[in-house]
């Protein structure tokens, strides 16, 4: 069964993913590559690098979590990985970069365990830590199972204060053994190649190159006969030559020598190389862009999945973010498992898949399914509770995944109350044991301060009568879509039962938009 898991991927891998059960792993682990590179190498006693790495709940710093991860690698039984990580620590010392590598190494050990003997792993990163990650991967997978360092040109240009413009990411491709699944994929020819070789055109405008019809020097021989005054050893028998000629697929040189037309629109393209410049990163105008800051294009994952898995195979993304890998896997008739540590990501993926694939069914593990689960999450982590609750009405969490002061705002609901201008409704979440009337007053004050057209207060507990009266006193919002209460109070219990507040239709306004519906049917190849 296709499944999403909310939680630390290390725990999910150990508890829920069986040995040698996965055909293909793609991972794009979060790392703040825009941070000052030197800061990542400072010791904990030096200048703090708070907020430099927004991953794993801000624990990718050298602390007890990193020390535990390092210790687990030392006792994992994987001697090569342990020795390599120990050597790297002796060089780097204890800092954010070393913490990142320790946290990654213990997870890569588990990923190697769950991979089938015929499976492959693709690790997506950038030059910030790619050289260290490759050393760890070599220790785990053995150097002979390294196949490619794929360079993906993710932007056309970039201006840096010092140095050359950074325009590419790196994707390391490893297999578990030398008999890994492999399917040929193709990429478009460069325009210079097309102009040089496909320089002929038919009357209907179809471009073609002229291929040799002769079999001289061809291994296996050919067919000797006379064709229109020219006697040679030909590649095809005379019946085939006649058919090609009748179909207009024979090109004659000025000397009357027949050559076979090879049409550009029938060519597979160039076998995919290790430099990918034909798949551009998502821009604001791309239909598939949802607004998630690190979203990768579906075409990038389609190429990887088509090359290294078969239909029905299992694709795993342990850092699934906004779910591009599982989206591509679903599109290409693969099974999939996605893991992420934030409810923000899991909620976004749920919505994305249901928009793109109407009627899709999959399991979601670790997210609240009832009031008891919601209450437990609120007690364990108020930020995760807030992010999760906001997504229940398809709103966008305030400030993405960052923690901190929110000024009374936990999320935004983007809409066009007048049918023209996009505005942001305010969402506030209260997960405490009790909720008071002043929570409504505070939200109303924030709405007035920000000139917001509407507000939604999501509460874990049932609102009191005075709270409802206070909300009703905010009046109504008149829109082309109907009349709506300006301030509404809704409980988590109502939302879990599908009782959503009545709000104006959502619009794109800086938030996560609806994923386009995918066409059905399998894709035979990717160019």
Coordinates of C-alpha atoms in Angstrom, one line a residue:
X1 CA 0.0 0.0 0.0
X2 CA 1.3 3.5 -0.9
X3 CA 2.0 5.3 2.3
X4 CA 3.1 8.6 3.9
X5 CA 4.8 8.6 7.3
X6 CA 5.1 11.6 9.6
X7 CA 8.1 11.3 11.9
X8 CA 11.9 11.1 12.0
X9 CA 12.8 8.9 9.1
X10 CA 15.4 7.0 11.1
X11 CA 12.7 5.7 13.4
X12 CA 10.3 5.0 10.5
X13 CA 13.0 3.1 8.6
X14 CA 13.8 1.0 11.6
X15 CA 10.2 0.3 12.6
X16 CA 8.3 0.1 9.4
X17 CA 10.5 -0.6 6.3
X18 CA 11.6 -4.2 5.9
X19 CA 15.0 -5.4 4.8
X20 CA 15.6 -5.4 1.0
X21 CA 12.1 -4.2 0.2
X22 CA 12.8 -1.1 -1.8
X23 CA 13.7 -0.8 -5.5
X24 CA 14.7 2.8 -5.7
X25 CA 15.6 5.5 -3.1
X26 CA 15.7 9.2 -3.9
X27 CA 16.6 11.6 -1.2
X28 CA 17.1 15.3 -1.1
X29 CA 18.1 15.9 2.5
X30 CA 17.6 19.5 3.8
X31 CA 20.7 21.6 4.3
X32 CA 21.1 25.3 4.3
X33 CA 23.6 25.8 1.5
X34 CA 23.0 29.5 1.5
X35 CA 24.6 29.7 5.0
X36 CA 28.1 31.2 5.3
X37 CA 30.2 28.2 4.4
X38 CA 32.8 28.9 7.1
X39 CA 30.2 29.1 9.9
X40 CA 29.4 25.4 9.4
X41 CA 32.9 24.5 10.5
X42 CA 33.0 26.5 13.7
X43 CA 33.0 24.5 16.9
X44 CA 30.1 24.8 19.3
X45 CA 32.3 27.0 21.5
X46 CA 32.8 29.4 18.7
X47 CA 30.3 31.8 17.0
X48 CA 26.9 30.2 17.2
X49 CA 25.2 29.2 13.9
X50 CA 21.6 29.2 15.1
X51 CA 19.0 28.9 12.3
X52 CA 21.8 28.0 9.8
X53 CA 20.3 24.5 9.3
X54 CA 16.5 24.3 9.3
X55 CA 16.2 20.5 9.5
X56 CA 15.3 17.9 12.0
X57 CA 13.8 20.4 14.4
X58 CA 17.0 22.5 14.4
X59 CA 19.1 19.6 15.8
X60 CA 21.6 19.4 13.1
X61 CA 24.2 21.1 15.3
X62 CA 26.9 19.3 17.3
X63 CA 25.0 18.3 20.4
X64 CA 23.8 15.1 22.2
X65 CA 21.7 14.1 19.1
X66 CA 24.8 14.3 16.8
X67 CA 26.9 12.5 19.3
X68 CA 24.3 9.7 19.6
X69 CA 24.1 9.4 15.8
X70 CA 27.9 9.1 15.6
X71 CA 27.9 6.5 18.3
X72 CA 25.3 4.4 16.5
X73 CA 27.4 4.4 13.4
X74 CA 30.4 3.3 15.4
X75 CA 28.4 0.3 16.7
X76 CA 26.4 -0.4 13.6
X77 CA 28.6 -3.3 12.5
X78 CA 29.5 -1.5 9.3
X79 CA 33.3 -1.2 9.8
X80 CA 34.0 0.8 6.6
X81 CA 31.4 3.4 7.4
X82 CA 32.5 3.7 11.1
X83 CA 36.2 4.0 10.1
X84 CA 35.4 6.6 7.5
X85 CA 33.2 8.7 9.7
X86 CA 35.7 8.6 12.5
X87 CA 38.4 9.8 10.1
X88 CA 36.2 12.7 8.9
X89 CA 35.6 13.7 12.6
X90 CA 39.3 13.7 13.3
X91 CA 39.6 16.2 10.4
X92 CA 36.5 18.3 10.9
X93 CA 36.2 18.3 14.7
X94 CA 32.8 18.8 16.3
X95 CA 30.7 21.4 14.3
X96 CA 27.5 21.7 12.3
X97 CA 29.0 20.0 9.2
X98 CA 30.2 17.0 11.3
X99 CA 26.8 16.8 12.9
X100 CA 25.1 16.8 9.5
X101 CA 27.4 14.0 8.3
X102 CA 26.8 11.9 11.4
X103 CA 23.0 12.3 11.2
X104 CA 23.2 11.4 7.5
X105 CA 25.5 8.4 7.9
X106 CA 23.2 6.6 10.4
X107 CA 20.3 7.1 8.1
X108 CA 22.2 6.0 5.0
X109 CA 23.1 2.8 6.8
X110 CA 19.3 2.1 7.2
X111 CA 18.7 3.1 3.6
X112 CA 21.3 0.6 2.4
X113 CA 19.6 -2.1 4.5
X114 CA 16.1 -1.6 3.0
X115 CA 17.4 -1.5 -0.6
X116 CA 16.9 -4.6 -2.7
X117 CA 20.1 -6.2 -4.2
X118 CA 18.9 -4.9 -7.6
X119 CA 18.1 -1.4 -6.1
X120 CA 19.6 2.0 -6.6
X121 CA 20.0 5.2 -4.6
X122 CA 20.1 8.8 -5.8
X123 CA 21.3 11.4 -3.3
X124 CA 20.5 15.0 -4.3
X125 CA 22.7 17.7 -2.8
X126 CA 24.8 20.7 -3.6
X127 CA 28.6 21.5 -3.3
X128 CA 28.2 22.6 0.3
X129 CA 28.6 19.0 1.6
X130 CA 28.6 16.9 -1.5
X131 CA 32.3 15.9 -1.2
X132 CA 31.8 14.6 2.3
X133 CA 28.6 12.8 1.5
X134 CA 30.3 11.0 -1.4
X135 CA 33.0 9.7 0.9
X136 CA 30.3 8.3 3.3
X137 CA 28.4 6.8 0.3
X138 CA 31.6 5.1 -1.0
X139 CA 32.2 3.5 2.4
X140 CA 28.6 2.2 2.5
X141 CA 28.0 1.1 -1.1
X142 CA 31.7 0.5 -2.1
X143 CA 33.3 2.6 -4.8
X144 CA 32.7 0.1 -7.5
X145 CA 28.9 0.6 -7.1
X146 CA 29.2 4.3 -7.8
X147 CA 27.9 5.1 -11.3
X148 CA 27.5 8.8 -11.8
X149 CA 27.9 12.3 -10.4
X150 CA 25.0 13.8 -12.2
X151 CA 25.1 17.6 -12.7
X152 CA 21.7 19.2 -12.9
X153 CA 21.7 22.8 -14.0
X154 CA 19.0 24.3 -11.9
X155 CA 19.1 27.9 -13.0
X156 CA 20.4 29.8 -16.0
X157 CA 22.5 32.3 -14.1
X158 CA 23.4 33.3 -10.5
X159 CA 25.4 36.3 -9.2
X160 CA 27.7 35.7 -6.3
X161 CA 29.8 38.3 -4.5
X162 CA 33.0 36.3 -4.9
X163 CA 33.5 33.3 -7.3
X164 CA 31.6 31.9 -10.2
X165 CA 27.9 31.8 -10.4
X166 CA 26.5 28.6 -8.6
X167 CA 24.0 27.2 -11.0
X168 CA 24.0 23.4 -10.4
X169 CA 23.1 20.7 -8.0
X170 CA 24.7 17.3 -7.7
X171 CA 23.0 13.9 -7.7
X172 CA 25.0 10.9 -6.8
X173 CA 23.9 7.6 -8.3
X174 CA 24.8 4.3 -6.6
X175 CA 23.5 0.8 -6.9
X176 CA 23.6 -1.9 -4.2
X177 CA 25.2 -4.4 -6.6
X178 CA 26.3 -4.6 -10.2
X179 CA 23.1 -6.2 -11.4
X180 CA 20.9 -3.1 -10.6
X181 CA 17.7 -2.4 -12.6
X182 CA 18.5 -0.1 -15.6
X183 CA 16.3 1.2 -18.4
X184 CA 17.7 3.5 -21.1
X185 CA 16.3 7.1 -21.1
X186 CA 16.9 9.8 -23.6
X187 CA 17.3 13.6 -23.6
X188 CA 16.8 16.0 -26.5
X189 CA 19.6 16.6 -28.9
X190 CA 21.4 19.9 -28.6
X191 CA 20.2 22.4 -31.2
X192 CA 23.7 22.6 -32.7
X193 CA 23.6 18.8 -33.3
X194 CA 20.1 19.1 -34.9
X195 CA 21.3 21.9 -37.1
X196 CA 24.4 20.0 -38.2
X197 CA 22.9 16.6 -38.9
X198 CA 19.1 17.1 -39.4
X199 CA 19.7 19.6 -42.1
X200 CA 17.2 18.3 -44.7
X201 CA 13.5 18.9 -44.8
X202 CA 10.6 17.2 -46.6
X203 CA 8.0 19.2 -48.4
X204 CA 5.8 18.9 -45.3
X205 CA 8.6 20.5 -43.2
X206 CA 9.7 17.3 -41.4
X207 CA 13.4 17.4 -40.7
X208 CA 15.6 14.4 -41.4
X209 CA 19.2 13.2 -41.7
X210 CA 20.3 10.9 -44.5
X211 CA 21.5 7.6 -43.2
X212 CA 23.8 5.2 -45.1
X213 CA 21.8 2.6 -47.0
X214 CA 24.9 0.6 -47.9
X215 CA 26.2 -2.3 -45.8
X216 CA 29.9 -2.0 -46.6
X217 CA 31.9 -2.9 -43.5
X218 CA 28.7 -3.7 -41.6
X219 CA 29.2 -6.7 -39.3
X220 CA 26.9 -9.5 -40.4
X221 CA 26.9 -8.6 -44.1
X222 CA 24.0 -7.3 -46.2
X223 CA 22.1 -7.8 -49.4
X224 CA 23.7 -7.5 -52.8
X225 CA 21.5 -6.3 -55.7
X226 CA 21.0 -3.4 -58.2
X227 CA 18.8 -0.6 -57.1
X228 CA 18.0 2.1 -59.8
X229 CA 21.3 1.6 -61.6
X230 CA 23.4 1.3 -58.5
X231 CA 24.8 -2.2 -57.5
X232 CA 26.0 -2.5 -54.0
X233 CA 25.7 -4.5 -50.8
X234 CA 22.7 -2.9 -49.1
X235 CA 21.5 -2.8 -45.5
X236 CA 18.0 -4.0 -46.3
X237 CA 16.6 -6.6 -48.7
X238 CA 15.1 -5.3 -52.0
X239 CA 11.5 -5.6 -50.8
X240 CA 12.2 -3.3 -47.9
X241 CA 14.0 -0.9 -50.1
X242 CA 11.0 -0.7 -52.4
X243 CA 8.7 -0.2 -49.4
X244 CA 10.8 2.6 -48.1
X245 CA 10.9 4.2 -51.5
X246 CA 7.2 4.0 -51.9
X247 CA 6.8 5.7 -48.5
X248 CA 9.1 8.5 -49.5
X249 CA 11.8 7.5 -47.0
X250 CA 14.6 7.3 -49.5
X251 CA 16.7 10.3 -50.1
X252 CA 18.8 10.5 -53.4
X253 CA 22.0 12.4 -53.6
X254 CA 22.9 14.4 -56.6
X255 CA 24.8 11.4 -57.8
X256 CA 21.7 9.2 -57.5
X257 CA 22.9 7.3 -54.5
X258 CA 20.0 6.2 -52.2
X259 CA 20.2 7.1 -48.5
X260 CA 17.6 6.4 -45.8
X261 CA 15.7 9.3 -44.3
X262 CA 15.9 9.3 -40.5
X263 CA 13.4 11.7 -39.2
X264 CA 14.0 14.0 -36.2
X265 CA 10.5 13.5 -34.8
X266 CA 11.0 9.7 -34.8
X267 CA 14.4 9.8 -33.1
X268 CA 14.6 8.8 -29.4
X269 CA 17.1 11.5 -28.7
X270 CA 20.5 11.2 -27.2
X271 CA 21.0 8.6 -24.5
X272 CA 20.9 10.6 -21.2
X273 CA 24.3 11.9 -20.2
X274 CA 25.5 12.9 -16.7
X275 CA 25.0 16.7 -17.3
X276 CA 21.3 17.6 -17.3
X277 CA 20.6 21.0 -18.8
X278 CA 17.2 20.1 -20.4
X279 CA 15.1 20.1 -17.2
X280 CA 14.8 23.5 -15.8
X281 CA 14.0 24.3 -12.2
X282 CA 10.5 25.5 -11.4
X283 CA 9.6 29.1 -11.9
X284 CA 6.7 31.1 -10.7
X285 CA 4.9 30.7 -14.0
X286 CA 5.1 26.9 -14.1
X287 CA 1.8 25.2 -13.6
X288 CA 3.1 22.5 -11.4
X289 CA 4.7 24.9 -9.0
X290 CA 2.9 24.8 -5.6
X291 CA 4.9 27.4 -3.7
X292 CA 7.1 25.1 -1.6
X293 CA 10.5 26.7 -1.6
X294 CA 12.7 23.6 -2.5
X295 CA 10.2 21.9 -4.9
X296 CA 11.8 19.9 -7.6
X297 CA 10.3 19.5 -11.1
X298 CA 8.4 16.2 -11.7
X299 CA 10.4 15.7 -14.9
X300 CA 13.6 15.4 -12.9
X301 CA 12.2 12.6 -10.8
X302 CA 10.5 10.9 -13.7
X303 CA 13.8 10.5 -15.4
X304 CA 15.4 8.9 -12.3
X305 CA 12.4 6.6 -11.7
X306 CA 12.1 5.5 -15.3
X307 CA 15.9 4.7 -15.4
X308 CA 16.2 2.8 -12.2
X309 CA 12.9 1.0 -11.5
X310 CA 10.2 -1.0 -13.1
X311 CA 6.4 -0.6 -13.1
X312 CA 5.1 -1.9 -9.8
X313 CA 8.4 -1.4 -8.0
X314 CA 8.7 0.5 -4.7
X315 CA 10.1 4.0 -4.6
X316 CA 11.1 5.5 -1.2
X317 CA 11.8 9.2 -0.4
X318 CA 12.8 9.6 3.2
X319 CA 12.9 13.4 3.0
X320 CA 9.8 13.9 0.9
X321 CA 9.2 17.6 1.4
X322 CA 6.4 18.5 -0.9
X323 CA 6.2 15.1 -2.5
X324 CA 7.6 15.4 -6.0
X325 CA 9.2 11.9 -5.9
X326 CA 6.0 10.2 -4.7
X327 CA 4.0 12.2 -7.2
X328 CA 6.3 11.0 -10.1
X329 CA 6.1 7.4 -8.8
X330 CA 2.3 7.5 -8.8
X331 CA 2.3 8.9 -12.3
X332 CA 4.6 6.2 -13.5
X333 CA 2.7 3.3 -11.9
X334 CA 5.2 2.6 -9.2
X335 CA 4.4 1.9 -5.5
X336 CA 5.8 4.5 -3.1
X337 CA 6.6 5.5 0.5
X338 CA 7.3 9.0 1.6
X339 CA 8.6 10.2 5.0
X340 CA 8.9 13.7 6.4
X341 CA 9.3 15.1 9.9
X342 CA 6.8 18.0 9.5
X343 CA 3.1 17.9 9.4
X344 CA 3.4 20.8 7.0
X345 CA 4.9 18.5 4.4
X346 CA 2.6 15.5 4.9
X347 CA -0.5 17.7 4.7
X348 CA 0.8 19.4 1.5
X349 CA 1.5 16.0 -0.1
X350 CA -1.9 14.6 0.8
X351 CA -3.6 17.6 -0.8
X352 CA -1.2 17.5 -3.8
X353 CA -1.8 13.8 -4.6
X354 CA -5.6 14.1 -4.2
X355 CA -5.7 17.0 -6.6
X356 CA -3.4 15.4 -9.1
X357 CA -4.9 11.9 -9.0
X358 CA -8.6 12.1 -8.1
X359 CA -9.7 8.9 -6.3
X360 CA -6.2 7.9 -5.2
X361 CA -6.0 5.9 -2.0
X362 CA -3.0 5.7 0.3
X363 CA -2.2 5.4 4.0
X364 CA -1.0 8.2 6.2
X365 CA 0.8 7.1 9.4
X366 CA 1.7 9.3 12.4
X367 CA -0.8 12.1 11.8
X368 CA -3.8 12.6 14.1
X369 CA -6.9 10.7 12.9
X370 CA -9.1 11.6 15.9
X371 CA -9.4 14.0 18.8
X372 CA -7.1 11.9 21.0
X373 CA -4.4 12.0 18.4
X374 CA -4.7 15.7 18.0
X375 CA -4.6 16.3 21.7
X376 CA -1.4 14.1 22.0
X377 CA 0.3 16.1 19.2
X378 CA -0.7 19.4 20.8
X379 CA 0.9 18.3 24.1
X380 CA 4.1 17.0 22.4
X381 CA 4.8 19.8 20.0
X382 CA 2.7 22.9 19.8
X383 CA 4.4 24.0 16.5
X384 CA 3.7 20.8 14.7
X385 CA 0.1 21.0 16.0
X386 CA -0.3 24.5 14.7
X387 CA 1.1 23.6 11.3
X388 CA -1.1 20.5 11.1
X389 CA -4.3 22.3 12.2
X390 CA -3.7 25.1 9.6
X391 CA -3.5 22.6 6.8
X392 CA -6.9 21.1 7.7
X393 CA -8.5 24.1 6.1
X394 CA -6.0 24.2 3.2
X395 CA -4.4 27.3 4.6
X396 CA -0.6 28.0 4.5
X397 CA 1.4 28.0 7.8
X398 CA 2.9 31.3 8.7
X399 CA 6.6 31.6 8.0
X400 CA 6.9 28.2 6.4
X401 CA 8.6 25.7 8.8
X402 CA 10.2 28.3 11.1
X403 CA 9.4 28.6 14.8
X404 CA 9.2 31.8 16.6
X405 CA 7.0 34.8 17.4
X406 CA 4.1 35.0 15.0
X407 CA 2.3 38.1 16.1
X408 CA -1.0 36.3 16.5
X409 CA -0.8 34.6 13.1
X410 CA -0.5 30.9 12.6
X411 CA -1.5 30.7 9.0
X412 CA -3.0 32.5 6.0
X413 CA -6.0 31.7 3.9
X414 CA -5.6 33.4 0.5
X415 CA -8.7 34.4 -1.4
X416 CA -10.2 37.2 -3.5
X417 CA -13.1 38.6 -1.6
X418 CA -14.0 41.1 -4.3
X419 CA -13.3 38.6 -7.1
X420 CA -10.2 40.6 -8.2
X421 CA -7.6 41.3 -5.6
X422 CA -5.9 38.5 -3.6
X423 CA -6.0 39.1 0.1
X424 CA -4.8 37.0 3.1
X425 CA -7.3 35.8 5.7
X426 CA -5.8 35.2 9.2
X427 CA -5.7 31.8 10.8
X428 CA -5.0 31.4 14.5
X429 CA -4.7 28.0 16.3
X430 CA -5.2 27.4 20.0
X431 CA -4.3 23.9 21.3
X432 CA -4.3 24.5 25.1
X433 CA -6.4 22.8 27.8
X434 CA -8.8 25.8 27.9
X435 CA -9.7 28.5 25.4
X436 CA -11.0 31.9 26.4
X437 CA -13.0 34.7 24.9
X438 CA -10.0 36.9 24.6
X439 CA -8.6 34.5 21.9
X440 CA -11.4 35.8 19.6
X441 CA -10.6 39.4 20.6
X442 CA -6.9 38.9 19.9
X443 CA -7.7 37.5 16.4
X444 CA -10.1 40.3 15.7
X445 CA -7.4 42.8 16.7
X446 CA -4.9 41.2 14.3
X447 CA -7.4 41.3 11.5
X448 CA -7.9 45.0 12.1
X449 CA -4.2 45.6 12.4
X450 CA -3.4 43.8 9.1
X451 CA -6.6 44.9 7.4
X452 CA -7.5 41.3 6.8
X453 CA -10.9 40.5 5.3
X454 CA -11.6 37.4 7.4
X455 CA -10.3 35.3 10.2
X456 CA -10.5 31.6 11.4
X457 CA -9.8 30.5 14.9
X458 CA -9.1 26.8 15.1
X459 CA -9.4 25.4 18.7
X460 CA -8.7 22.0 20.2
X461 CA -11.4 22.5 22.8
X462 CA -15.0 23.4 22.3
X463 CA -15.5 27.2 22.2
X464 CA -17.6 28.9 24.9
X465 CA -20.8 30.7 24.2
X466 CA -19.2 34.1 24.7
X467 CA -16.5 33.2 22.2
X468 CA -19.2 32.4 19.6
X469 CA -21.0 35.6 20.4
X470 CA -17.8 37.6 20.1
X471 CA -17.0 36.0 16.7
X472 CA -20.5 36.7 15.4
X473 CA -20.2 40.4 16.4
X474 CA -17.5 40.8 13.7
X475 CA -20.2 40.8 11.1
X476 CA -20.4 39.5 7.6
X477 CA -18.2 39.7 4.5
X478 CA -20.1 40.4 1.3
X479 CA -18.4 38.8 -1.8
X480 CA -19.4 37.9 -5.4
X481 CA -19.4 34.3 -4.0
X482 CA -21.9 34.9 -1.3
X483 CA -22.0 36.1 2.3
X484 CA -19.5 34.8 4.8
X485 CA -18.9 35.4 8.6
X486 CA -15.9 37.6 8.9
X487 CA -14.6 35.7 12.0
X488 CA -15.3 32.0 12.5
X489 CA -14.4 29.6 15.2
X490 CA -14.1 25.9 14.3
X491 CA -12.8 23.0 16.4
X492 CA -10.3 20.4 15.4
X493 CA -12.9 17.7 16.0
X494 CA -15.2 19.4 13.4
X495 CA -12.4 19.6 10.9
X496 CA -11.5 15.9 11.4
X497 CA -15.2 15.1 10.6
X498 CA -15.0 17.1 7.4
X499 CA -17.0 20.1 8.7
X500 CA -15.0 22.9 7.2
X501 CA -15.8 26.6 7.7
X502 CA -17.6 28.3 4.9
X503 CA -15.0 30.6 3.2
X504 CA -14.6 32.3 -0.1
X505 CA -12.9 30.2 -2.8
X506 CA -9.1 29.9 -2.4
X507 CA -6.8 31.7 -4.8
X508 CA -3.1 31.7 -5.3
X509 CA -1.6 34.5 -3.3
X510 CA 1.8 33.4 -2.2
X511 CA 0.6 30.1 -0.7
X512 CA 0.4 26.5 -1.9
X513 CA -1.8 26.2 -4.9
X514 CA -3.8 23.3 -6.3
X515 CA -1.7 20.7 -8.1
X516 CA -2.8 20.1 -11.8
X517 CA -4.6 16.9 -12.5
X518 CA -2.4 14.3 -14.1
X519 CA -3.3 12.5 -17.3
X520 CA -3.8 8.8 -16.9
X521 CA -1.8 6.2 -18.8
X522 CA 1.8 5.0 -18.5
X523 CA 4.7 6.9 -20.0
X524 CA 6.8 4.7 -22.3
X525 CA 9.9 6.9 -22.3
X526 CA 11.2 10.2 -21.1
X527 CA 13.0 12.7 -23.3

